[in-house]
Tab-separated table of C-alpha atoms and ligand atoms in Angstrom:
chain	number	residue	atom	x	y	z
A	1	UNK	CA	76.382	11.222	115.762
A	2	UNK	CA	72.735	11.516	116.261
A	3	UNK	CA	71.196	11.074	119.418
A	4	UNK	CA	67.799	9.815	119.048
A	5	UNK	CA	64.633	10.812	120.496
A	6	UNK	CA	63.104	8.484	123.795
A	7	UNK	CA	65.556	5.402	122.751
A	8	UNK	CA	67.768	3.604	125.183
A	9	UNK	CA	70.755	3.721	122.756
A	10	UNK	CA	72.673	1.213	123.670
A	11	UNK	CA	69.619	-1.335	122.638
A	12	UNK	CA	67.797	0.526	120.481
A	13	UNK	CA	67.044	-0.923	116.459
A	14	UNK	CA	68.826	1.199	113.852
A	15	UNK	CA	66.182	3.170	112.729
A	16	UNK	CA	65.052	2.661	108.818
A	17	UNK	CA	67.072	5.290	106.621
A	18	UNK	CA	64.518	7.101	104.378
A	19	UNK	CA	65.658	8.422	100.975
A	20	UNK	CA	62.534	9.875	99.912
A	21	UNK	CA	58.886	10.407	100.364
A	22	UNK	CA	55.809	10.969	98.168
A	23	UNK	CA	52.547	11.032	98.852
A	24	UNK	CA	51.426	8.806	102.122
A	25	UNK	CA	54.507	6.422	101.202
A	26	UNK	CA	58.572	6.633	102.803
A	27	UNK	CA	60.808	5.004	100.655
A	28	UNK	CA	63.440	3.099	101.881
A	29	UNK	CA	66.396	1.714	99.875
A	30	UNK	CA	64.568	-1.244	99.369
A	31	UNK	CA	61.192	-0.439	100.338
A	32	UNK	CA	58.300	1.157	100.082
A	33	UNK	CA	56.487	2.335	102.970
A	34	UNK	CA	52.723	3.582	103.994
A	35	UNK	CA	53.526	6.047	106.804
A	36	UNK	CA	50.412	5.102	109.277
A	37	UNK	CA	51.957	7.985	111.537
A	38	UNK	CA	51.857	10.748	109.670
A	39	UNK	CA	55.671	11.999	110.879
A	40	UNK	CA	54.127	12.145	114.254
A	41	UNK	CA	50.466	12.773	113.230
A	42	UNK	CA	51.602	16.128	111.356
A	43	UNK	CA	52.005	15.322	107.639
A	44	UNK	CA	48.561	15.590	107.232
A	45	UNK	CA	48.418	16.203	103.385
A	46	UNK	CA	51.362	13.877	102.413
A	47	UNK	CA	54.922	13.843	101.561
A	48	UNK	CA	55.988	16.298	98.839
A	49	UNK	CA	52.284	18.012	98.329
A	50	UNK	CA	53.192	19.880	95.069
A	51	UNK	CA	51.129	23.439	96.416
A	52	UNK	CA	52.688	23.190	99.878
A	53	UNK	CA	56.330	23.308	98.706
A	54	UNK	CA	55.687	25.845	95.843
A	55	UNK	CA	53.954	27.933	98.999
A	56	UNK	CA	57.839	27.497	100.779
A	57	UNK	CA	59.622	28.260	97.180
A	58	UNK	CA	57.970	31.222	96.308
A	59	UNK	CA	58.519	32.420	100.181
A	60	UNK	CA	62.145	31.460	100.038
A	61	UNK	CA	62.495	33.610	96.947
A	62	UNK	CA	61.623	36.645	99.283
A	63	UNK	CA	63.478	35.528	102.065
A	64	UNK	CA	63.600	32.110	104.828
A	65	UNK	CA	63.260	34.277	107.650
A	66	UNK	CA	63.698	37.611	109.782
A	67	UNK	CA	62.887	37.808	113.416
A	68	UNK	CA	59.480	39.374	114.716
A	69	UNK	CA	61.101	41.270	117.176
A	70	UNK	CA	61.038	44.995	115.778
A	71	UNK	CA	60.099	43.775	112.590
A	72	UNK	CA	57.312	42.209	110.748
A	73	UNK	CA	56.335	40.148	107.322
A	74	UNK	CA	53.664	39.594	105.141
A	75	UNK	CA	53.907	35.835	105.496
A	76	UNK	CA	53.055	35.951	109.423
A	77	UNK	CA	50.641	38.840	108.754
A	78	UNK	CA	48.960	36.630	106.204
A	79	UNK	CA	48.814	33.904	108.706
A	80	UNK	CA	47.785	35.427	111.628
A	81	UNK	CA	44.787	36.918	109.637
A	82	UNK	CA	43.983	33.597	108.782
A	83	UNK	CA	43.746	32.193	111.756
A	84	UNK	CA	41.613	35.088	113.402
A	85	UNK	CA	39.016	34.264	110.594
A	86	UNK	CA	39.068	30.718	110.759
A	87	UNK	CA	39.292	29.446	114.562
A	88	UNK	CA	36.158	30.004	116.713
A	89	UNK	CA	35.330	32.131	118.685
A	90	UNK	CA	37.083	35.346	119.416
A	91	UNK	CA	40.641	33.500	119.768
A	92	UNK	CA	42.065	36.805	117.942
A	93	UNK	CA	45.750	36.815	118.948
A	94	UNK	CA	48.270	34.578	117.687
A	95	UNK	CA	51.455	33.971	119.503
A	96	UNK	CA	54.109	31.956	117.137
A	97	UNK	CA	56.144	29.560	118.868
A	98	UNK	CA	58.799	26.987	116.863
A	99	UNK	CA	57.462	23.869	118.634
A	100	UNK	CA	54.038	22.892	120.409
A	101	UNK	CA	56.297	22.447	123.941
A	102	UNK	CA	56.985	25.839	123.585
A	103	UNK	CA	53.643	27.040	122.626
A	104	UNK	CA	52.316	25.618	125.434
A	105	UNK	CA	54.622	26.728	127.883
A	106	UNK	CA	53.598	29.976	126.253
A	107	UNK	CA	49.730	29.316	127.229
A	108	UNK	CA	51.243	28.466	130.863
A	109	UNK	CA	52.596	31.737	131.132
A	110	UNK	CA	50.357	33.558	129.722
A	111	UNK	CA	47.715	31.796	132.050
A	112	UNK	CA	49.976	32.639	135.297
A	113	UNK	CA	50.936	36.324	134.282
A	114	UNK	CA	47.254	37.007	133.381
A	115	UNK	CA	46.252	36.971	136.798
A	116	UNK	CA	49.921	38.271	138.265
A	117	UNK	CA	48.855	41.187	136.343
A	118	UNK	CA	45.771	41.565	137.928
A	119	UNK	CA	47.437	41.498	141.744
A	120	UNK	CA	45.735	38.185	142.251
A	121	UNK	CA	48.563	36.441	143.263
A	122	UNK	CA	47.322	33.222	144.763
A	123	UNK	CA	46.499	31.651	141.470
A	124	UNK	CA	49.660	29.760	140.911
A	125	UNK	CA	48.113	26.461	139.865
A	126	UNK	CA	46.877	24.544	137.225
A	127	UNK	CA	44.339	21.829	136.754
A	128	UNK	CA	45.186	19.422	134.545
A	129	UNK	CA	44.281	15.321	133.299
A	130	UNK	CA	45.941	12.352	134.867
A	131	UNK	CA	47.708	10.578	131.542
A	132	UNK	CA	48.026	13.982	130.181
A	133	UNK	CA	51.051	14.902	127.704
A	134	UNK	CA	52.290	18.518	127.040
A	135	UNK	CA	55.825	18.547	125.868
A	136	UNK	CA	58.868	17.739	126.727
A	137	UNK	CA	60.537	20.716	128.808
A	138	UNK	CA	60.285	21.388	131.607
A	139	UNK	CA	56.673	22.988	132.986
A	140	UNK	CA	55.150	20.836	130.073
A	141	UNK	CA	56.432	17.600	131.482
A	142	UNK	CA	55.088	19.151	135.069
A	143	UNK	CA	51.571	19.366	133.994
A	144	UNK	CA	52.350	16.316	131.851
A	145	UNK	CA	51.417	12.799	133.709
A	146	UNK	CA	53.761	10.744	131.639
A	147	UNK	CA	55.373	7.957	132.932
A	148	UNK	CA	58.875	8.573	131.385
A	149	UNK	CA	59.112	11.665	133.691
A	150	UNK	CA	58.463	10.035	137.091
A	151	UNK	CA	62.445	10.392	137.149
A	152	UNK	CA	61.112	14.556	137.820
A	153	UNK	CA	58.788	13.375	139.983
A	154	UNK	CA	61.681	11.330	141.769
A	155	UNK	CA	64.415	14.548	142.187
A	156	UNK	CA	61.720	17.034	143.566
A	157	UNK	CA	58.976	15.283	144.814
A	158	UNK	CA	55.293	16.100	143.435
A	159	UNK	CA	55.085	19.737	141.823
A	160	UNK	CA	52.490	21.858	144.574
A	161	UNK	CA	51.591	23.754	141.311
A	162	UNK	CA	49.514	21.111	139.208
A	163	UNK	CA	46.497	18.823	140.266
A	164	UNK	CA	45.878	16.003	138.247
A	165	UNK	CA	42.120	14.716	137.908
A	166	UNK	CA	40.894	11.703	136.071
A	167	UNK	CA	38.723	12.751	132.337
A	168	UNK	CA	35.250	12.336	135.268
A	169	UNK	CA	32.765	14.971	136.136
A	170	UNK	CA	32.551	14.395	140.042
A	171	UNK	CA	36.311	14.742	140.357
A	172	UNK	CA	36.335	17.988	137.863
A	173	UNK	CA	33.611	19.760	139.983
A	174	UNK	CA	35.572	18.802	143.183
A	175	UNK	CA	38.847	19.995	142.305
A	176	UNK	CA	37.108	23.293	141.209
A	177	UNK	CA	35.499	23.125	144.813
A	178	UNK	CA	38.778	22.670	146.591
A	179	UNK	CA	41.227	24.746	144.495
A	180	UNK	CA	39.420	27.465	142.942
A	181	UNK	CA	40.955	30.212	144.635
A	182	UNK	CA	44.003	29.111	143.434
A	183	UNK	CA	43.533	27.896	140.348
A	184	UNK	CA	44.817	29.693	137.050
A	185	UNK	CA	44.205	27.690	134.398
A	186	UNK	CA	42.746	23.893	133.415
A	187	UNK	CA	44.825	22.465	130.481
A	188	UNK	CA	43.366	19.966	128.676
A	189	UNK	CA	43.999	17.815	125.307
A	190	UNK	CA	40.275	18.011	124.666
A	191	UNK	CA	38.645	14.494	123.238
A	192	UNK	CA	42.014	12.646	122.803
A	193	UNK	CA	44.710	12.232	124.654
A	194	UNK	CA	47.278	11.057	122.234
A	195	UNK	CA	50.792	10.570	123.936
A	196	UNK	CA	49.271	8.834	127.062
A	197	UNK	CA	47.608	6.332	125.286
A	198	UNK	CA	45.050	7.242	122.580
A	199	UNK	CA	42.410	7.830	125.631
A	200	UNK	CA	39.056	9.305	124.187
A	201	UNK	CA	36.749	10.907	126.592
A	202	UNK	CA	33.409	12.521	126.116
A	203	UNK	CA	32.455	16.088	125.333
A	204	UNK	CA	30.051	16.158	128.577
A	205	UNK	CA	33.243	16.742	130.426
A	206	UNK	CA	34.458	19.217	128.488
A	207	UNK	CA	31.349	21.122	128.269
A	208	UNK	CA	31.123	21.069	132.556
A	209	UNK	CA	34.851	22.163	132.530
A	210	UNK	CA	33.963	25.358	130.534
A	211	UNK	CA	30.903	25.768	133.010
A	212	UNK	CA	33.219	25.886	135.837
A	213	UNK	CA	36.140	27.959	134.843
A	214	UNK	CA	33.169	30.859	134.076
A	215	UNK	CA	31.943	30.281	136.977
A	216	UNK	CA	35.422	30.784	138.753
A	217	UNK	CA	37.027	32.825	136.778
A	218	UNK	CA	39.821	29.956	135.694
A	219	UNK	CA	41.173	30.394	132.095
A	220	UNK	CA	40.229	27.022	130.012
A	221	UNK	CA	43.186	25.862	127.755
A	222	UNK	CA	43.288	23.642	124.840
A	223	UNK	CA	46.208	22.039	123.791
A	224	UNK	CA	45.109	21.034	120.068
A	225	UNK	CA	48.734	19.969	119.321
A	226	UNK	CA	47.431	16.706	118.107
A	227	UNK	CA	43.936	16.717	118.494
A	228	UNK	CA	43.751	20.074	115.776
A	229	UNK	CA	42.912	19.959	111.736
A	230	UNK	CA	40.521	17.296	112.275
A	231	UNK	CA	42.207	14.257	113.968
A	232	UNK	CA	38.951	14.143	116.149
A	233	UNK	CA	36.619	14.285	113.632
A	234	UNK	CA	36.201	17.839	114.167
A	235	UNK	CA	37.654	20.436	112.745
A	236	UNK	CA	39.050	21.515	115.904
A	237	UNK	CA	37.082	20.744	119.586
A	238	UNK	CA	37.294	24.126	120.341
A	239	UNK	CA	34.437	24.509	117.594
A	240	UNK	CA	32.872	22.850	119.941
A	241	UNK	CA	33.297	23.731	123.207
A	242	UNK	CA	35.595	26.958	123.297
A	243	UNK	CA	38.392	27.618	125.226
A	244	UNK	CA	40.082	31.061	126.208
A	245	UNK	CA	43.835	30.131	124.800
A	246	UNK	CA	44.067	27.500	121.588
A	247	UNK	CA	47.279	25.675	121.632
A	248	UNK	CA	48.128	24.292	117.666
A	249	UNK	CA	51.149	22.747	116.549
A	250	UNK	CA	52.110	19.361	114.753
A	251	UNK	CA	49.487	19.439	111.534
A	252	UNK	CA	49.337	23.379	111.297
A	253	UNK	CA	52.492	23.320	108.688
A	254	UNK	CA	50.992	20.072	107.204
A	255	UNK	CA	53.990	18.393	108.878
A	256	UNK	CA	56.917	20.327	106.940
A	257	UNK	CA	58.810	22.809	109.056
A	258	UNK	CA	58.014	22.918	112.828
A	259	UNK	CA	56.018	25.631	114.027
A	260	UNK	CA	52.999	26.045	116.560
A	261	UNK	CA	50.769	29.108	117.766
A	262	UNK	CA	49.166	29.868	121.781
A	263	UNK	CA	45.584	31.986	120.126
A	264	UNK	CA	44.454	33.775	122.923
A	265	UNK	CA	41.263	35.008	122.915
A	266	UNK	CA	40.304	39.106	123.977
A	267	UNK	CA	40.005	38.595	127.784
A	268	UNK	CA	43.439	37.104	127.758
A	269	UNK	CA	45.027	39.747	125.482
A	270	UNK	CA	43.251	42.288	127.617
A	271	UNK	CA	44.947	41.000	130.759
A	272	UNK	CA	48.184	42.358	129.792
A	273	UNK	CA	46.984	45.311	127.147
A	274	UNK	CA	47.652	48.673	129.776
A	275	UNK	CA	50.686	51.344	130.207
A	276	UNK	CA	52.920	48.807	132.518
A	277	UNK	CA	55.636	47.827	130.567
A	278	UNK	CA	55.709	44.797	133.280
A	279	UNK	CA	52.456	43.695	132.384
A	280	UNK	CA	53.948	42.854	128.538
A	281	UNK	CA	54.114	39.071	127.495
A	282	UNK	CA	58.138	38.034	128.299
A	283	UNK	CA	58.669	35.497	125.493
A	284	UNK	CA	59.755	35.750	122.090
A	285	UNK	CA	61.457	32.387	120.644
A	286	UNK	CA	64.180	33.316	117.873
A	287	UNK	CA	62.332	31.845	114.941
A	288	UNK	CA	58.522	32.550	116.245
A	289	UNK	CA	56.706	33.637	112.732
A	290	UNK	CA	59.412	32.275	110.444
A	291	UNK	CA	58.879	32.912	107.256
A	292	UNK	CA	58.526	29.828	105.829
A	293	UNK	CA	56.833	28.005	108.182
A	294	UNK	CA	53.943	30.871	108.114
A	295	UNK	CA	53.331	30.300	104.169
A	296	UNK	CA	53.711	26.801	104.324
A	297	UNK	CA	51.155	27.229	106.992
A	298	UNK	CA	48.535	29.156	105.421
A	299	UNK	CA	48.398	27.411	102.581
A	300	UNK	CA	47.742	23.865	104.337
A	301	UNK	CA	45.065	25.648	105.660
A	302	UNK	CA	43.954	26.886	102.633
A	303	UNK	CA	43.581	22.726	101.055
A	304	UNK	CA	42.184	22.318	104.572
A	305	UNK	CA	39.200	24.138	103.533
A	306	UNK	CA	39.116	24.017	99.805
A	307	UNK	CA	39.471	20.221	99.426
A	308	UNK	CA	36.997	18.892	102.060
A	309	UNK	CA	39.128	17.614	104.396
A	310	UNK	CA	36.258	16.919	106.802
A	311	UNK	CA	34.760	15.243	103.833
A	312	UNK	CA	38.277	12.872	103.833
A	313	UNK	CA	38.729	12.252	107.791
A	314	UNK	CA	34.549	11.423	108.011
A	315	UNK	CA	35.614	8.680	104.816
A	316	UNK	CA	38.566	7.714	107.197
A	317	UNK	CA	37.083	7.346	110.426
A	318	UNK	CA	34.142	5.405	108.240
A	319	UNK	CA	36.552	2.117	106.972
A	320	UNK	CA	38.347	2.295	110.399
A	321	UNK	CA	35.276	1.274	111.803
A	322	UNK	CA	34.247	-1.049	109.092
A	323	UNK	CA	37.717	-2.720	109.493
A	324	UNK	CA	38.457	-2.119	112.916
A	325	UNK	CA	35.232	-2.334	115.206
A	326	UNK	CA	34.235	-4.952	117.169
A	327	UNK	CA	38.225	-6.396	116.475
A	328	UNK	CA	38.561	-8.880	119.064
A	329	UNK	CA	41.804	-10.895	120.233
A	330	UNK	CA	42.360	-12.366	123.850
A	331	UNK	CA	45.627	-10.336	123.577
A	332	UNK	CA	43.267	-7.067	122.766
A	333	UNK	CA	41.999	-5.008	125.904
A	334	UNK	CA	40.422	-2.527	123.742
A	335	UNK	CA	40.168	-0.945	120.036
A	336	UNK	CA	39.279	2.968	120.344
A	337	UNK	CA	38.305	4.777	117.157
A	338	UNK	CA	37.912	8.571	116.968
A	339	UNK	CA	37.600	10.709	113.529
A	340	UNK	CA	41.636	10.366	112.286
A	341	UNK	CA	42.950	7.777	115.460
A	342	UNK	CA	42.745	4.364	115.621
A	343	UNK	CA	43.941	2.622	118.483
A	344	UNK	CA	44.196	-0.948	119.613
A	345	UNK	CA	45.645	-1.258	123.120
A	346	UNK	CA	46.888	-4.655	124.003
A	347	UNK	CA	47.548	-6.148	127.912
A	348	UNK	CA	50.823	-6.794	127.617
A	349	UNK	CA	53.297	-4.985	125.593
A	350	UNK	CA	55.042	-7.913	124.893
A	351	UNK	CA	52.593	-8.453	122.728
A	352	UNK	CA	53.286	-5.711	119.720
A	353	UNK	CA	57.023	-6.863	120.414
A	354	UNK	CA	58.253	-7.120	116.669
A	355	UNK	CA	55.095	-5.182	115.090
A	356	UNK	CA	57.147	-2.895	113.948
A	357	UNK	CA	59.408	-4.409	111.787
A	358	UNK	CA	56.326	-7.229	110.948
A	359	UNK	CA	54.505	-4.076	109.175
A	360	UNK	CA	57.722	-3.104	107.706
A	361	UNK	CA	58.255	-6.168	105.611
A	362	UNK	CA	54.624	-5.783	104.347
A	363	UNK	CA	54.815	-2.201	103.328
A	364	UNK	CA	53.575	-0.340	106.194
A	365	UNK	CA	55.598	2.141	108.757
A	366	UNK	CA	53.898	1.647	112.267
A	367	UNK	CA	55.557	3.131	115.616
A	368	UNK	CA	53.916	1.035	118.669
A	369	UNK	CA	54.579	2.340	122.020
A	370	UNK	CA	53.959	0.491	125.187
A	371	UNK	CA	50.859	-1.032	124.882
A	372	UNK	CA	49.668	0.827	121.872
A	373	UNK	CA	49.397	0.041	118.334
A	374	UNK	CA	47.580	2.698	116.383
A	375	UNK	CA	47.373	4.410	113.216
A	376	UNK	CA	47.181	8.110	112.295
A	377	UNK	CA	46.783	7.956	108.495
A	378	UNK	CA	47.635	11.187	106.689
A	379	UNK	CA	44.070	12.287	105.494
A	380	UNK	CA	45.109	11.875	101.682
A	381	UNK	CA	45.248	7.876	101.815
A	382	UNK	CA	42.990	6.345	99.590
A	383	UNK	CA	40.672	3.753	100.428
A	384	UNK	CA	43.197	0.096	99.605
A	385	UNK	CA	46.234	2.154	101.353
A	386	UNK	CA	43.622	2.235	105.004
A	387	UNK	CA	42.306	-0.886	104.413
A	388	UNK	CA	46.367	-2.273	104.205
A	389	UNK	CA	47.088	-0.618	107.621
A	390	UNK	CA	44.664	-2.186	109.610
A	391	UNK	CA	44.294	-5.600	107.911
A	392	UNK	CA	48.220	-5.885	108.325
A	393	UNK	CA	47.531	-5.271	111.955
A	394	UNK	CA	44.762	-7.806	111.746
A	395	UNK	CA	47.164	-10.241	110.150
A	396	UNK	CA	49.606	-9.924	112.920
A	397	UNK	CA	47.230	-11.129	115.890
A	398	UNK	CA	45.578	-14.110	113.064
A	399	UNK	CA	49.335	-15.072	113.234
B	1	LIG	C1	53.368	16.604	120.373
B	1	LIG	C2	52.605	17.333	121.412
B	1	LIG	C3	53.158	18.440	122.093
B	1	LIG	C4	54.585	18.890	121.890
B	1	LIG	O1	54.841	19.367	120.617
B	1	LIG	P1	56.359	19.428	120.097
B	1	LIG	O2	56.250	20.140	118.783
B	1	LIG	O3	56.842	18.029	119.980
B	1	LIG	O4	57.128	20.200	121.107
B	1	LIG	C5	52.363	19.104	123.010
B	1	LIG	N1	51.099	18.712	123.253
B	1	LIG	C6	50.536	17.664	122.625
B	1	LIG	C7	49.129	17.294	122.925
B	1	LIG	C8	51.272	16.921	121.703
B	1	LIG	O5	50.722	15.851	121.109
């Protein structure tokens, strides 16, 4: 029997049994569905994307997978090369991960053992956002500010390792003031915070943050999980404001096998590049590099580029805002729209109560949570398919 993920399930609705996908549409036995979610904002090209699972056939012709300890394979090679190219900056060394909780726990470490290595031994915390979400094990959900752990919080009090600020400039530069000294690392999902809410901030604060950690030596962290391959806008926010470690996951296999990478960049890899075997990176996840994932990868990369995506999410964010701006509801607190993200957060969640299974019977998957309804559209939908998702959201407040 399954057990499924963050349901109570004793109460929980049986969850709608897919039998294929094309496309942006999940079919159901008897219906056909616009997936406004994107499998969790990662199926960015669509279901079934005839170049992305000839990429996994011709791989799994060669073989699905070997481990990357003591051996190595084109497909990782391949992808790893691609990624040096193509992310900014000099974020040259990719660490492969199976999940983005994993990848960053990786960046954690890597943060904390950077400076262990060095004999600076006081930095042993991290900085990170109030409403933040990491992950779900166990250091992720520590730097995480997510509700549904406050039963951590509960059993062993409030971790002495992580300070959470609000996304504001006067509380950044006085946490630096107070904690620099011991201060590793400031995490941050840069632009949009996705699981706590669809929260968009400005790049100002970003830009400060980077000021700051130069200034004190503090390794800057992005966790691009959601917010990479354009679900800002931007290609990725570290094109615009870059950090020292690049956390990816989610989109970077176009949503079909999961797989993440932790980039560091050359003052990172340096930190642990010497003759002390103890100064090596201790972490190596069984399927880190699989085979599969790495070619399915690279080549959603590759449409990334060739087909304009930018081109698609700019078209996107463009009928989101003729649809969606300036939406207005007494139930509404507030519509936020940013590149690939549209949310609409209500007062009460009582409110999207039923929205779910409202936008099922018109053709649309939706997956409220709390007091969020929002769409993240895979960036092949054409124009009619948008306009559907939000109008059906429309229709459900006009009801
Ligand atoms: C989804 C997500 C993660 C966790 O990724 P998993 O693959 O589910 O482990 C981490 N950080 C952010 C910002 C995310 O959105």
């Amino acid at each position: 029997m399954i057990w499924y993920p963050y349901e109570q399930m004793k109460t929980m609705r049986p969850p709608y049994q897919i039998v294929d996908a094309e496309g942006v549409y999940l079919y159901t036995k008897d219906q056909k569905l616009i997936d406004s979610v994107s499998s969790w904002w990662s199926v960015i090209h669509g279901y079934k994307h005839p170049e992305l699972d000839r990429a996994i056939e011709e791989q799994l012709g060669k073989f699905a997978h070997v481990m990357l300890g003591g051996l190595t394979h084109e497909a990782a090679q391949k992808l790893s090369d691609k990624l040096q190219s193509w992310l900014p900056g000099d974020l040259d060394y990719c660490f492969f991960s199976d999940s983005g909780s994993v990848a960053v726990e990786v960046a954690l470490k890597m943060a904390l053992q950077y400076f262990m290595n060095r004999g600076e031994t006081a930095r042993t915390k991290v900085l990170a956002l109030e409403h933040a979400y990491h992950g779900d094990t166990f250091k992720t959900m520590e730097v995480g500010d997510d509700e549904d752990y406050h039963f951590v919080l509960n059993a062993y009090g409030k971790s002495q390792h992580v300070i959470h600020i609000p996304t504001e400039i006067q509380a950044l530069e006085q946490a630096f003031e107070v904690h620099h000294e011991t201060l590793n690392c400031f995490i941050a999902e840069p632009l949009l915070q996705g699981a706590g809410g669809m929260r968009m901030y400005d790049i100002s604060f970003l830009k400060r943050a980077r000021e700051l950690c130069d200034q004190y030596g503090v390794l800057l962290i992005f966790d691009e999980v959601a917010t990479g391959f354009g679900r800002t806008g931007n290609r990725f926010v570290a094109d615009l404001v870059l950090p020292d470690i690049l956390v990816l996951g989610k989109a970077l296999t176009g949503g079909y096998i999961g797989h993440a990478v932790t980039a560091a960049n050359h003052r990172v890899y340096d930190g642990f590049y010497d003759e002390n075997p103890e100064h090596a990176l201790m972490h190596g996840p069984t399927f880190m590099g699989n085979a599969l994932a790495c070619s399915v990868a690279l080549k959603s990369i590759e449409l990334f580029e060739s087909q304009d995506y930018l081109g698609k999410i700019r078209r996107i964010e463009e009928i989101s805002r003729q649809e969606m701006e300036g939406f207005s509801d007494p139930r509404v607190k507030e519509v936020r729209i940013m590149g690939g993200c549209v949310c609409v957060e209500v007062y009460d969640p009582a409110d999207i109560k039923g929205y779910q299974q409202f936008a099922y019977e018109r053709g649309v998957f939706s997956r409220p949570f709390l007091s969020y309804l929002y769409a993240m559209v895979p960036y092949v939908i054409r124009e009619e398919e948008l306009r559907k998702v939000f109008r059906t959201m429309k229709e459900w407040f006009a009801r």
